[in-house]
Amino acid sequence: MSLLGRHDKIVLAHGGGGQLSDSLIRQQILPRIGGSDSPLYDAGSIELWGGRIYISTDSYVVKPLVFPGGDIGKLAVCGTVNDLAVSGARPVAMSLALIMAEGLPMDLLELILDSIGRTASENNVAIITGDTKTVEAGSADGLFINTTGIGLGRPGVDLGFSRILTGDLILITGTIGEHGMTILSQRQDIGFQSVLTSDCASVLGLIDEVLAFGGSRVKFMRDPTRGGLAATVCEIAAGCGQCIEIWEDQIPVQPAVRTAAEMLGLDVLNLANEGKVVMVVDPAWADECVKLCRAHPLGRNAAIIGSVKEATGVPVVEMKTRIGGRRIVQMPYGTDLPRIC
Amino acid sequence: MGPGRDHISLADIGQALRQIRSACCRIQRPIRIMEVCGTHTVAIYRHGIRQMLPKEVQLISGPGCPVCVTEDAYIDLALELASKTDVLIATYGDMVRVPGRGGSLERCQPAGKVQVVLSADDVLALARSNPDRIVVFLAVGFETTAPATAVILQEAIESDIQNLCILCGHKLVVPAMKALIDGRNTLIDGFLCPGHVSVIIGSNAFRQIVDVYQRPCVVAGFEPLQIMAGLAEICTMLAEGRAGLGSVYRAAVTPDGNIHAQQLMARYLQVVPARWRGLGLIPQSGLAIRAEFGRFDAVQRFGLAWPDHRESPGCRCGEVLSGLIWPDQCPLFGDPCTPQSPIGPCMVSSEGSCAALYKYGRHVR
């Protein structure tokens, strides 16, 4: 029997990007659609006409539709652009599907569509096809969006779990947890709203810079969205079959996010990000990569936060804590729930 | 994190560790300290404190996770209430995954039926914005959350909010500590006492544990330095052969606590015997809504009956909560009992001692 047990019904945590999402994909979805056991990346790719074509799709169901730092439209474009970018692809075109609930205010829809148009244009991505559907009031929380992006591989760039070696360093491009904590505070009305802003942004420009100089010295990239940094480093450890050690005192966190997380009993490592990248890089080039990131507006707080260690058994992620203790970092279960006292 | 937050000073932590080591040298036997509060348990794991301590110091996780000690009969009543069409359940987040006999709120209820709340205001707002439904608040927790329940009752009475009632499952910390020492073959040498609870009840509430049972009690906050300093103070007392009452959380905790909150609780809630998951019935260890406010009691309002008490077969959470075994000495630990499929209460909450060990320390022990 699976450790996750059998769920008779879908629960919210199945969409949390943690263990439960992973088990749904591997146990229910992939075997039924002819999917393989090979590693799962943010974008899939196929060899076509002498080049590598990348495809990524994502659906956006964020609530509220507009939040400090962004809105569902900006998120829907940035999210798919980011998934292609961290796969090493240059996004070229995108589809846009809107599922709108009866009663969605037209003004709000227009505001979101303007945001979509602006963000796509900033990223040089053409929206070349789309779809609209409406559903009864109450069945889609106002608006759901799906975007599917197509990108082209870059010559000289080769990213994948298999390229990760013992001694490689782990880098994050900035402070963690802002998106997750912003959305949670908006939903829960917990009084942190004034100081929290989502980091929602396209990381394409930052990745362009890093790949242009780093080339094959960049081994792997992933954007730590749902499940946060914890999920991403756990996926990297499992994907490459090696242990990872991260250093708590090196992980950048805004004080407001840390305080809010502590008050709610949440682990900042599990909070979602929408404008950050975790990179695994050649140790000889890591300092250079940090400098490169810090020169970009989205990478000012970039830092080396850990390293790849040889696995002595099961590949695990271990964190050296701020006070010098050690603990295991686990794949989050689903979505974290605020706790009492 | 409110008052009492420290900036971490590695030098101070080093100093506390030296104090602990020196006490260990003098004591020359294993020292077993119970951290009563689940938030301490999680902080100890999150900061990797256990691995920093000398091996003579064993930390035992106590019954201080309110969700852990909520009996499954309570969850089943909550599920029964949730199944009524006109009811909306308001609950603290970590109750959502607690299993009763009939499943958990997460698995059994459609989205929207169960609303996660963080405060008394949230509960009152939910009742006001849903006048056509009856909001049932799942009132659980220790003296930290009980004043919020009293505030809800006060406001509901003063503003005549009729579509609100409470399933009261509050518990009291000190009676459980006494029961742990009294009724069981426990090996606990001292207690690290919970900061949040002490803000309400005051550090003097632990005086009887010190005087009657001769166990050192030190109140600490949840920053690593406070935890380490609290442990150091307990170890020093043990080395000196005395039981004292200490506090390393003076910024927030006074000897008498928050009198206003205590009065508010006393006005609306009364002390009753309570059944603790894993520990059984403990006298004077729970809070119920006073009879004169019975119309706000969900059990009375809906004419329900408490289901019979029953523990999950094979589950040794009771012994874990008593400090008699480590979580991973339970045959169910890790397989089949995990945070994803919890059987016992200690695996349910992120504060639960089993969940904390599973998440952060599986490789250590």
XYZ file of C-alpha atoms in Angstrom:
706
model
C 0.000 0.000 0.000
C 1.196 3.468 -0.797
C 2.241 5.575 2.155
C -0.181 8.196 0.926
C -3.120 5.865 1.288
C -5.933 5.717 -1.219
C -8.147 8.756 -1.558
C -11.671 8.020 -2.788
C -12.067 11.610 -3.818
C -9.870 14.471 -4.894
C -8.965 16.749 -1.985
C -7.541 20.257 -2.245
C -4.077 19.040 -1.268
C -3.939 17.005 -4.514
C -3.259 20.333 -6.213
C -0.679 21.562 -3.706
C 2.426 20.586 -5.638
C 3.621 18.278 -2.879
C 3.616 14.525 -2.271
C -0.075 14.172 -2.985
C 0.187 15.907 -6.397
C 3.157 13.728 -7.266
C 1.327 10.555 -6.318
C -1.750 11.573 -8.352
C 0.419 12.131 -11.436
C 2.464 8.950 -11.063
C -0.225 6.551 -9.867
C -3.438 7.720 -11.485
C -2.550 9.864 -14.502
C 0.656 8.661 -16.193
C -0.130 4.912 -16.331
C -3.481 5.628 -17.974
C -2.245 7.994 -20.664
C 0.832 6.112 -21.817
C 3.227 8.339 -19.894
C 6.685 7.066 -19.057
C 8.580 6.810 -15.784
C 11.221 9.242 -16.991
C 11.882 12.386 -14.925
C 9.207 15.059 -15.045
C 10.334 18.543 -16.022
C 8.535 21.888 -16.121
C 8.224 21.583 -19.906
C 8.152 18.567 -22.197
C 10.219 18.548 -25.360
C 10.413 16.803 -28.723
C 12.975 16.825 -31.505
C 11.347 18.444 -34.539
C 12.780 19.754 -37.802
C 16.311 19.647 -36.528
C 15.631 21.582 -33.328
C 14.183 20.905 -29.905
C 10.667 22.205 -29.327
C 9.473 22.709 -25.748
C 5.848 22.733 -24.650
C 4.499 23.648 -21.248
C 0.934 24.028 -20.038
C -0.450 25.367 -16.802
C -3.840 26.308 -15.385
C -4.345 29.209 -13.034
C -7.008 29.232 -10.349
C -5.595 31.812 -7.954
C -7.971 33.545 -5.583
C -8.216 36.552 -5.274
C -7.994 37.365 -8.993
C -6.071 40.565 -8.277
C -3.463 40.654 -5.502
C -0.575 42.941 -4.482
C 2.139 42.450 -7.077
C 0.002 40.937 -9.805
C -3.198 39.359 -10.998
C -4.290 36.039 -12.478
C -3.525 37.293 -16.012
C 0.059 38.318 -15.309
C 0.514 35.072 -13.378
C -0.858 32.982 -16.276
C 1.636 34.462 -18.746
C 4.632 34.590 -16.379
C 4.019 31.081 -15.062
C 4.136 29.450 -18.479
C 6.989 31.678 -19.690
C 8.935 30.729 -16.549
C 8.319 26.995 -17.005
C 9.734 27.218 -20.538
C 12.600 29.468 -19.454
C 13.796 27.193 -16.639
C 13.722 24.304 -19.096
C 16.266 26.231 -21.155
C 13.814 27.208 -23.887
C 13.110 30.593 -25.425
C 9.308 31.079 -25.439
C 7.836 32.078 -28.795
C 4.079 31.607 -28.719
C 1.270 30.852 -26.343
C -2.381 29.836 -26.231
C -4.897 31.400 -23.878
C -8.047 29.683 -22.599
C -10.479 31.495 -20.336
C -13.090 29.724 -18.212
C -15.348 32.466 -16.944
C -18.087 32.195 -14.376
C -21.414 33.864 -14.962
C -21.374 37.213 -13.168
C -17.655 37.991 -13.605
C -17.513 41.797 -13.862
C -16.514 42.928 -17.374
C -14.277 45.672 -15.949
C -12.314 43.098 -14.005
C -12.000 40.831 -17.044
C -10.711 43.754 -19.129
C -8.166 44.667 -16.479
C -6.901 41.067 -16.441
C -6.822 40.853 -20.261
C -4.821 44.090 -20.437
C -2.401 42.585 -17.973
C -2.125 39.440 -20.123
C -1.476 41.517 -23.269
C 1.138 43.668 -21.563
C 3.003 40.751 -19.985
C 3.008 38.715 -23.224
C 4.345 41.687 -25.161
C 7.080 42.362 -22.573
C 8.212 38.769 -23.018
C 7.968 38.800 -26.844
C 5.472 35.959 -26.744
C 2.671 35.987 -29.312
C -0.708 34.728 -28.191
C -1.725 32.887 -31.328
C -4.787 30.880 -30.329
C -7.336 30.787 -27.589
C -10.678 29.660 -26.269
C -13.448 31.023 -24.110
C -15.983 29.083 -22.056
C -18.522 30.199 -19.514
C -19.836 28.217 -16.588
C -22.647 28.800 -14.122
C -22.131 31.284 -11.340
C -20.283 29.732 -8.433
C -18.643 26.903 -10.336
C -15.316 28.493 -11.281
C -14.551 31.133 -8.662
C -14.912 33.924 -11.232
C -12.152 33.080 -13.665
C -9.801 30.210 -14.444
C -7.085 30.566 -17.082
C -5.070 27.978 -18.967
C -2.015 28.904 -21.006
C 0.136 26.618 -23.116
C 3.469 27.899 -24.339
C 5.843 26.778 -27.065
C 9.543 27.486 -26.918
C 12.692 26.741 -28.848
C 15.763 25.113 -27.346
C 18.963 27.130 -27.136
C 22.194 25.836 -28.608
C 24.865 25.021 -26.029
C 22.368 24.714 -23.207
C 21.810 21.288 -21.700
C 19.759 21.091 -18.530
C 18.715 17.915 -16.759
C 18.974 15.895 -13.564
C 21.574 13.635 -15.174
C 24.027 16.528 -15.462
C 24.091 17.199 -11.709
C 27.344 16.106 -10.019
C 28.513 15.876 -6.414
C 29.957 19.239 -5.423
C 27.660 21.317 -7.646
C 26.215 24.321 -5.857
C 22.568 25.309 -5.396
C 21.640 28.923 -6.019
C 18.393 30.828 -5.494
C 17.780 34.098 -7.313
C 16.111 35.913 -4.408
C 14.001 35.951 -1.246
C 11.520 33.113 -0.826
C 7.875 32.797 0.097
C 6.426 36.158 -0.955
C 3.776 34.879 -3.356
C 2.512 32.146 -1.055
C 2.350 34.392 1.990
C 0.733 37.271 0.052
C -2.043 35.067 -1.314
C -2.618 33.426 2.059
C -2.813 36.775 3.838
C -5.247 38.091 1.226
C -7.464 35.053 1.637
C -7.328 34.980 5.386
C -7.374 38.701 6.004
C -4.632 38.394 8.598
C -3.385 41.928 8.598
C -0.037 41.517 6.844
C -1.434 42.779 3.554
C 0.193 46.168 3.716
C 3.745 44.857 3.762
C 3.479 41.784 1.562
C 3.735 41.763 -2.223
C 3.784 38.760 -4.524
C 7.038 38.242 -6.418
C 5.026 37.350 -9.561
C 7.363 38.127 -12.499
C 8.818 36.676 -15.656
C 12.308 35.329 -15.011
C 13.042 35.029 -18.720
C 15.362 38.070 -18.852
C 17.333 36.878 -15.841
C 17.698 33.390 -17.298
C 18.737 34.865 -20.688
C 21.630 36.592 -18.925
C 22.676 33.539 -16.937
C 22.528 31.116 -19.874
C 24.250 33.535 -22.247
C 27.316 33.610 -19.979
C 27.014 30.313 -18.175
C 26.030 27.962 -21.017
C 26.585 24.385 -19.984
C 27.933 25.400 -16.557
C 24.278 25.684 -15.587
C 23.193 22.100 -14.894
C 19.544 22.428 -13.928
C 16.921 25.074 -13.202
C 13.437 25.017 -11.709
C 11.063 27.708 -10.486
C 10.013 26.904 -6.912
C 6.272 27.547 -7.269
C 3.731 25.347 -5.423
C 5.446 23.457 -2.625
C 8.129 26.150 -2.488
C 11.872 25.713 -2.157
C 11.376 22.516 -0.135
C 9.535 20.755 -2.980
C 12.073 21.928 -5.558
C 15.186 20.801 -3.693
C 13.496 17.484 -2.835
C 12.649 16.988 -6.520
C 16.236 17.762 -7.457
C 17.596 15.259 -4.906
C 15.185 12.558 -6.080
C 15.817 13.383 -9.754
C 19.597 13.226 -9.593
C 19.782 10.482 -6.938
C 22.118 12.497 -4.714
C 21.800 14.205 -1.363
C 21.474 17.935 -1.051
C 22.547 20.064 1.868
C 21.073 23.545 2.221
C 22.148 26.243 4.646
C 19.349 28.056 6.458
C 21.403 31.156 7.227
C 22.099 31.668 3.520
C 18.492 31.414 2.335
C 17.157 34.926 1.723
C 13.780 35.626 3.382
C 12.090 38.998 3.841
C 11.501 39.725 7.560
C 7.748 40.274 7.001
C 7.420 36.876 5.338
C 9.407 35.169 8.076
C 7.327 36.793 10.823
C 4.018 35.981 9.131
C 5.086 32.368 8.558
C 6.149 31.984 12.181
C 2.863 33.407 13.443
C 0.864 31.004 11.316
C 3.128 28.051 12.048
C 4.057 27.665 8.388
C 7.454 26.693 7.033
C 8.814 29.372 4.663
C 10.507 26.606 2.704
C 7.045 25.351 1.673
C 5.644 28.693 0.515
C 5.105 29.327 -3.192
C 7.244 31.678 -5.277
C 6.322 33.049 -8.709
C 9.420 34.983 -9.725
C 12.376 32.983 -8.463
C 14.665 30.326 -9.902
C 16.612 27.578 -8.189
C 19.751 26.748 -10.188
C 22.273 23.955 -9.889
C 25.596 25.246 -11.188
C 29.205 24.226 -11.651
C 30.985 25.153 -8.383
C 33.834 26.846 -10.221
C 31.390 29.276 -11.806
C 28.937 29.750 -8.914
C 30.317 33.049 -7.581
C 30.273 34.475 -11.088
C 26.665 33.343 -11.463
C 25.660 35.078 -8.214
C 27.255 38.329 -9.474
C 25.445 37.975 -12.776
C 22.100 37.455 -11.038
C 22.639 40.336 -8.621
C 23.188 42.690 -11.538
C 19.637 41.934 -12.720
C 16.663 43.620 -10.990
C 15.028 40.253 -10.239
C 18.200 38.713 -8.829
C 19.436 41.329 -6.355
C 19.208 38.939 -3.416
C 20.633 35.923 -5.224
C 22.636 33.600 -3.006
C 24.323 30.223 -2.956
C 22.228 28.226 -0.519
C 23.547 24.701 -0.645
C 25.482 21.979 -2.370
C 25.054 18.534 -3.858
C 26.470 15.714 -1.725
C 27.027 12.102 -2.536
C 24.071 9.955 -1.478
C 24.966 7.434 1.183
C 21.554 5.790 1.055
C 18.255 7.303 0.086
C 18.797 10.714 -1.523
C 17.586 13.232 1.053
C 17.743 16.962 1.568
C 19.287 18.046 4.823
C 19.339 21.578 6.186
C 21.994 23.032 8.409
C 19.934 25.315 10.653
C 20.729 28.887 11.657
C 21.929 27.759 15.056
C 24.071 24.907 13.775
C 21.621 22.007 14.140
C 20.641 19.727 11.277
C 17.306 18.499 10.023
C 15.729 16.703 7.083
C 13.737 18.763 4.606
C 10.766 16.757 3.386
C 8.630 17.111 0.335
C 5.566 19.049 1.538
C 2.382 17.008 1.740
C 0.056 19.364 -0.050
C -0.899 22.800 1.023
C 0.168 23.847 4.510
C -2.616 24.766 6.913
C -2.309 27.508 9.491
C -2.145 26.051 12.978
C -3.577 27.157 16.266
C -1.800 28.861 19.174
C 6.118 36.783 16.751
C 5.035 39.220 19.352
C 6.955 40.069 22.470
C 9.995 38.199 23.597
C 11.457 37.597 20.178
C 15.220 37.385 20.294
C 17.809 37.950 17.692
C 19.722 34.747 17.506
C 23.068 35.022 19.181
C 25.206 32.009 18.456
C 27.430 32.962 21.392
C 24.461 32.841 23.782
C 23.394 29.490 22.398
C 26.949 28.231 22.870
C 26.864 29.486 26.464
C 23.582 27.639 27.156
C 25.031 24.461 25.628
C 28.099 24.707 27.879
C 25.796 25.096 30.877
C 23.868 21.970 29.810
C 27.067 19.958 29.312
C 28.443 20.992 32.668
C 25.170 19.999 34.381
C 25.269 16.625 32.603
C 28.785 16.001 33.910
C 27.570 16.561 37.453
C 24.362 14.523 37.117
C 25.964 11.426 35.536
C 22.715 9.834 34.347
C 20.224 10.363 31.516
C 18.074 13.487 31.941
C 14.549 13.334 30.554
C 12.899 16.667 29.938
C 9.374 16.933 28.580
C 8.578 19.827 26.294
C 4.904 20.140 27.093
C 3.955 22.235 24.100
C 3.693 21.043 20.508
C 5.028 24.347 19.235
C 8.200 23.652 21.221
C 8.357 20.190 19.666
C 8.221 21.620 16.171
C 10.731 24.378 16.955
C 13.145 21.812 18.447
C 13.007 19.788 15.239
C 13.003 22.754 12.871
C 16.158 24.140 14.421
C 17.810 20.764 14.827
C 18.209 21.331 18.581
C 18.018 17.686 19.614
C 21.188 16.858 17.686
C 23.076 19.676 19.382
C 22.401 18.432 22.915
C 24.638 15.994 24.805
C 23.348 12.452 24.429
C 22.439 12.303 28.129
C 19.670 14.858 27.561
C 16.533 13.257 26.166
C 13.660 15.452 25.101
C 10.225 13.872 25.422
C 7.331 15.412 23.541
C 4.360 15.944 25.816
C 0.622 16.263 25.310
C 0.780 19.900 24.274
C -0.667 19.636 20.794
C -4.344 20.524 21.113
C -5.230 18.705 17.936
C -3.363 15.579 19.023
C -5.378 15.236 22.170
C -8.777 15.830 20.597
C -10.618 12.513 20.783
C -12.070 10.943 17.662
C -15.582 11.185 19.100
C -15.211 14.964 18.784
C -14.250 14.701 15.105
C -17.170 12.378 14.477
C -19.539 14.896 16.054
C -17.994 17.608 13.859
C -18.537 15.404 10.779
C -22.117 14.775 11.818
C -22.679 18.508 12.161
C -20.966 19.178 8.839
C -23.300 16.765 7.090
C -26.295 18.954 7.947
C -27.237 21.065 4.934
C -27.644 24.374 6.748
C -24.394 24.111 8.751
C -21.096 25.809 7.984
C -18.091 24.577 9.990
C -15.521 27.118 11.195
C -12.276 25.546 12.347
C -8.609 26.156 13.023
C -6.519 24.822 10.140
C -4.935 21.752 11.619
C -8.262 20.206 12.674
C -9.103 19.715 9.000
C -6.967 16.599 8.608
C -7.633 14.967 11.975
C -9.195 11.556 11.487
C -12.228 10.441 13.440
C -13.854 7.070 12.979
C -15.784 8.380 9.998
C -12.871 10.097 8.233
C -11.611 13.674 8.401
C -13.196 16.989 7.505
C -10.766 17.254 4.583
C -11.741 13.942 3.073
C -15.445 13.984 3.800
C -16.596 17.453 3.037
C -17.069 19.394 -0.184
C -15.058 22.597 -0.483
C -16.783 25.585 1.071
C -18.472 23.578 3.803
C -15.465 23.860 6.100
C -13.916 27.298 6.563
C -10.482 27.719 8.120
C -10.402 30.588 10.611
C -7.585 32.235 12.532
C -9.377 34.299 15.143
C -12.593 35.055 17.010
C -13.237 37.877 14.545
C -13.124 35.424 11.634
C -15.788 33.255 13.286
C -18.068 36.193 14.046
C -17.638 37.600 10.533
C -18.480 34.210 9.051
C -21.704 34.050 11.068
C -22.667 37.601 10.094
C -22.031 37.040 6.395
C -23.970 33.756 6.310
C -27.274 34.616 7.993
C -29.077 31.736 6.286
C -26.714 29.117 7.737
C -25.704 28.027 11.210
C -21.992 28.475 11.797
C -20.563 25.806 14.116
C -17.172 26.744 15.535
C -14.884 23.865 16.485
C -13.440 25.273 19.700
C -10.287 23.318 20.498
C -6.971 24.202 22.057
C -5.547 25.042 25.434
C -5.725 28.258 27.425
C -4.252 30.045 24.401
C -7.379 29.654 22.270
C -10.016 29.371 25.010
C -10.170 33.173 25.585
C -11.037 33.579 21.886
C -13.961 31.197 22.398
C -15.091 33.271 25.380
C -14.892 36.411 23.228
C -17.032 34.739 20.572
C -19.641 33.848 23.185
C -19.580 37.339 24.654
C -20.023 38.984 21.283
C -22.680 36.507 20.153
C -24.698 37.242 23.313
C -24.245 41.022 23.201
C -24.997 41.305 19.484
C -27.667 38.616 19.585
C -26.063 36.496 16.861
C -28.360 33.504 16.697
C -26.848 31.488 13.838
C -23.676 30.631 15.737
C -22.863 27.782 18.071
C -19.797 26.047 19.435
C -18.589 22.480 19.710
C -16.431 22.938 22.795
C -13.367 20.713 23.157
C -10.963 22.985 25.055
C -8.373 21.404 27.322
C -6.253 22.627 30.243
C -2.503 22.070 30.383
C -1.632 21.761 34.073
C -4.153 18.972 34.945
C -2.678 16.901 32.103
C 0.854 17.424 33.406
C -0.294 16.304 36.857
C -2.003 13.257 35.389
C 1.200 12.338 33.549
C 3.210 12.323 36.766
C 0.462 10.886 38.963
C -0.972 7.950 37.163
C 1.888 6.603 35.163
C 5.281 5.101 35.416
C 6.808 8.244 34.004
C 10.509 9.061 33.970
C 10.200 12.797 33.423
C 12.796 14.841 35.328
C 11.576 18.321 34.404
C 9.229 20.306 32.221
C 9.874 22.947 29.565
C 6.597 24.850 29.910
C 4.721 26.472 27.037
C 5.178 30.192 26.496
C 1.861 30.918 24.802
C -0.250 29.179 27.430
C 1.746 30.844 30.205
C 0.972 34.301 28.827
C -2.652 33.552 29.788
C -2.348 31.399 32.927
C 0.882 32.913 34.307
C 4.012 31.077 35.366
C 2.643 30.538 38.900
C 0.193 28.011 37.444
C 3.098 25.553 37.329
C 3.955 26.163 40.995
C 2.062 23.038 42.142
C 4.092 20.826 39.787
C 7.249 22.230 41.338
C 6.097 22.117 44.977
C 4.013 18.945 45.051
C 5.846 16.809 42.516
C 9.353 18.260 42.915
C 9.932 18.669 39.179
C 11.686 21.789 37.812
C 9.438 23.829 35.485
C 10.827 26.549 33.214
C 8.623 28.652 30.924
C 10.207 29.398 27.550
C 9.253 31.061 24.289
C 9.797 29.438 20.925
C 12.997 31.005 19.658
C 15.932 28.584 19.663
C 17.850 30.608 22.235
C 14.898 30.627 24.645
C 14.465 26.884 24.251
C 18.158 26.284 24.823
C 18.245 28.667 27.804
C 15.158 26.981 29.285
C 16.763 23.554 28.956
C 19.959 24.895 30.513
C 18.039 26.243 33.511
C 16.265 22.907 34.044
C 19.543 20.967 33.779
C 21.225 23.324 36.235
C 18.396 22.897 38.765
C 18.659 19.110 38.406
C 22.415 19.260 38.882
C 21.903 21.328 42.028
C 19.295 18.853 43.214
C 16.473 21.355 43.483
C 13.105 21.837 41.838
C 12.403 25.464 40.987
C 10.072 27.538 38.882
C 11.826 29.550 36.198
C 11.009 31.627 33.176
C 13.143 32.649 30.235
C 10.154 34.370 28.609
C 9.733 37.252 31.047
C 9.000 39.766 28.285
C 5.599 38.147 27.735
C 4.867 36.001 30.777
C 3.972 37.387 34.208
C 3.566 35.298 37.373
C -0.218 35.748 37.390
C -0.872 35.811 33.656
C -3.600 37.693 31.850
C -6.261 38.222 34.506
C -8.750 39.714 32.047
C -8.557 36.647 29.820
C -8.902 34.363 32.842
C -12.020 36.227 34.004
C -13.514 36.098 30.524
C -12.979 32.337 30.358
C -14.453 31.844 33.827
C -17.546 33.835 32.905
C -18.510 31.751 29.866
C -16.744 28.437 30.347
C -16.598 25.978 33.205
C -14.001 23.395 34.153
C -15.156 19.816 33.523
C -13.596 16.351 33.290
C -12.334 15.757 29.767
C -11.325 12.818 27.674
C -7.912 13.190 26.040
C -7.041 11.115 23.035
C -4.375 8.716 24.190
C -4.574 9.667 27.882
C -8.201 8.865 28.655
C -10.394 10.711 31.138
C -8.591 13.357 33.212
C -10.519 15.143 35.995
C -10.901 18.935 35.788
C -8.953 19.077 32.535
C -11.436 20.479 30.048
C -13.698 23.440 29.454
C -17.387 23.357 28.575
C -19.852 26.141 27.866
C -21.634 27.205 31.062
C -25.167 25.861 31.374
C -26.781 29.311 31.179
C -25.318 29.761 27.689
C -26.361 26.283 26.577
C -28.147 27.646 23.533
C -24.700 28.227 22.009
C -23.624 24.648 22.653
C -23.775 22.751 19.353
C -24.426 19.435 21.110
C -27.512 20.846 22.843
C -28.721 22.895 19.928
C -28.728 19.964 17.521
C -29.754 17.387 20.142
C -26.617 15.286 19.566
C -25.098 12.607 21.773
C -21.357 12.084 22.293
C -20.310 8.867 20.499
C -18.704 6.126 22.590
C -15.022 6.468 23.269
C -12.662 4.176 21.381
C -8.957 4.213 20.546
C -7.532 3.085 17.194
C -6.259 -0.512 17.433
C -2.479 -0.801 17.576
C -1.993 2.931 18.078
C 0.392 3.726 20.951
C -0.095 7.490 20.956
C -1.055 7.324 24.620
C 2.388 6.034 25.527
C 4.038 8.571 23.220
C 2.123 11.370 24.908
C 3.128 10.042 28.304
C 6.769 10.016 27.329
C 6.945 6.241 27.822
C 8.014 5.407 24.263
C 9.519 7.333 21.356
C 7.241 7.798 18.351
C 9.264 5.397 16.223
C 8.908 2.661 18.848
C 5.237 2.430 17.876
C 4.818 -0.432 15.382
C 2.574 1.744 13.204
C 5.097 4.618 12.876
C 5.975 5.278 9.238
C 3.973 2.327 7.950
C 1.048 2.618 7.783
C 0.837 5.719 9.999
C 2.265 8.779 8.205
C 1.373 12.479 8.052
C -0.477 11.687 4.804
C -2.457 8.806 6.293
C -2.380 9.421 10.024
C -3.841 6.818 12.360
C -3.033 8.340 15.717
C -3.397 11.947 16.797
C 0.346 12.525 17.181
C 0.830 12.059 13.443
C -1.973 14.416 12.487
C -0.877 17.911 13.347
C 2.357 19.450 12.146
C 2.929 19.915 15.896
C 2.327 16.277 16.707
C 5.367 14.509 18.099
C 5.109 11.647 15.595
C 4.677 13.990 12.624
C 7.569 16.148 13.796
C 9.861 13.127 14.088
C 8.655 11.774 10.741
C 9.202 15.095 9.001
C 12.404 16.312 10.527
C 14.204 13.582 12.315
C 13.572 10.202 10.769
C 17.237 9.754 9.971
C 18.410 10.755 13.425
C 16.901 8.064 15.553
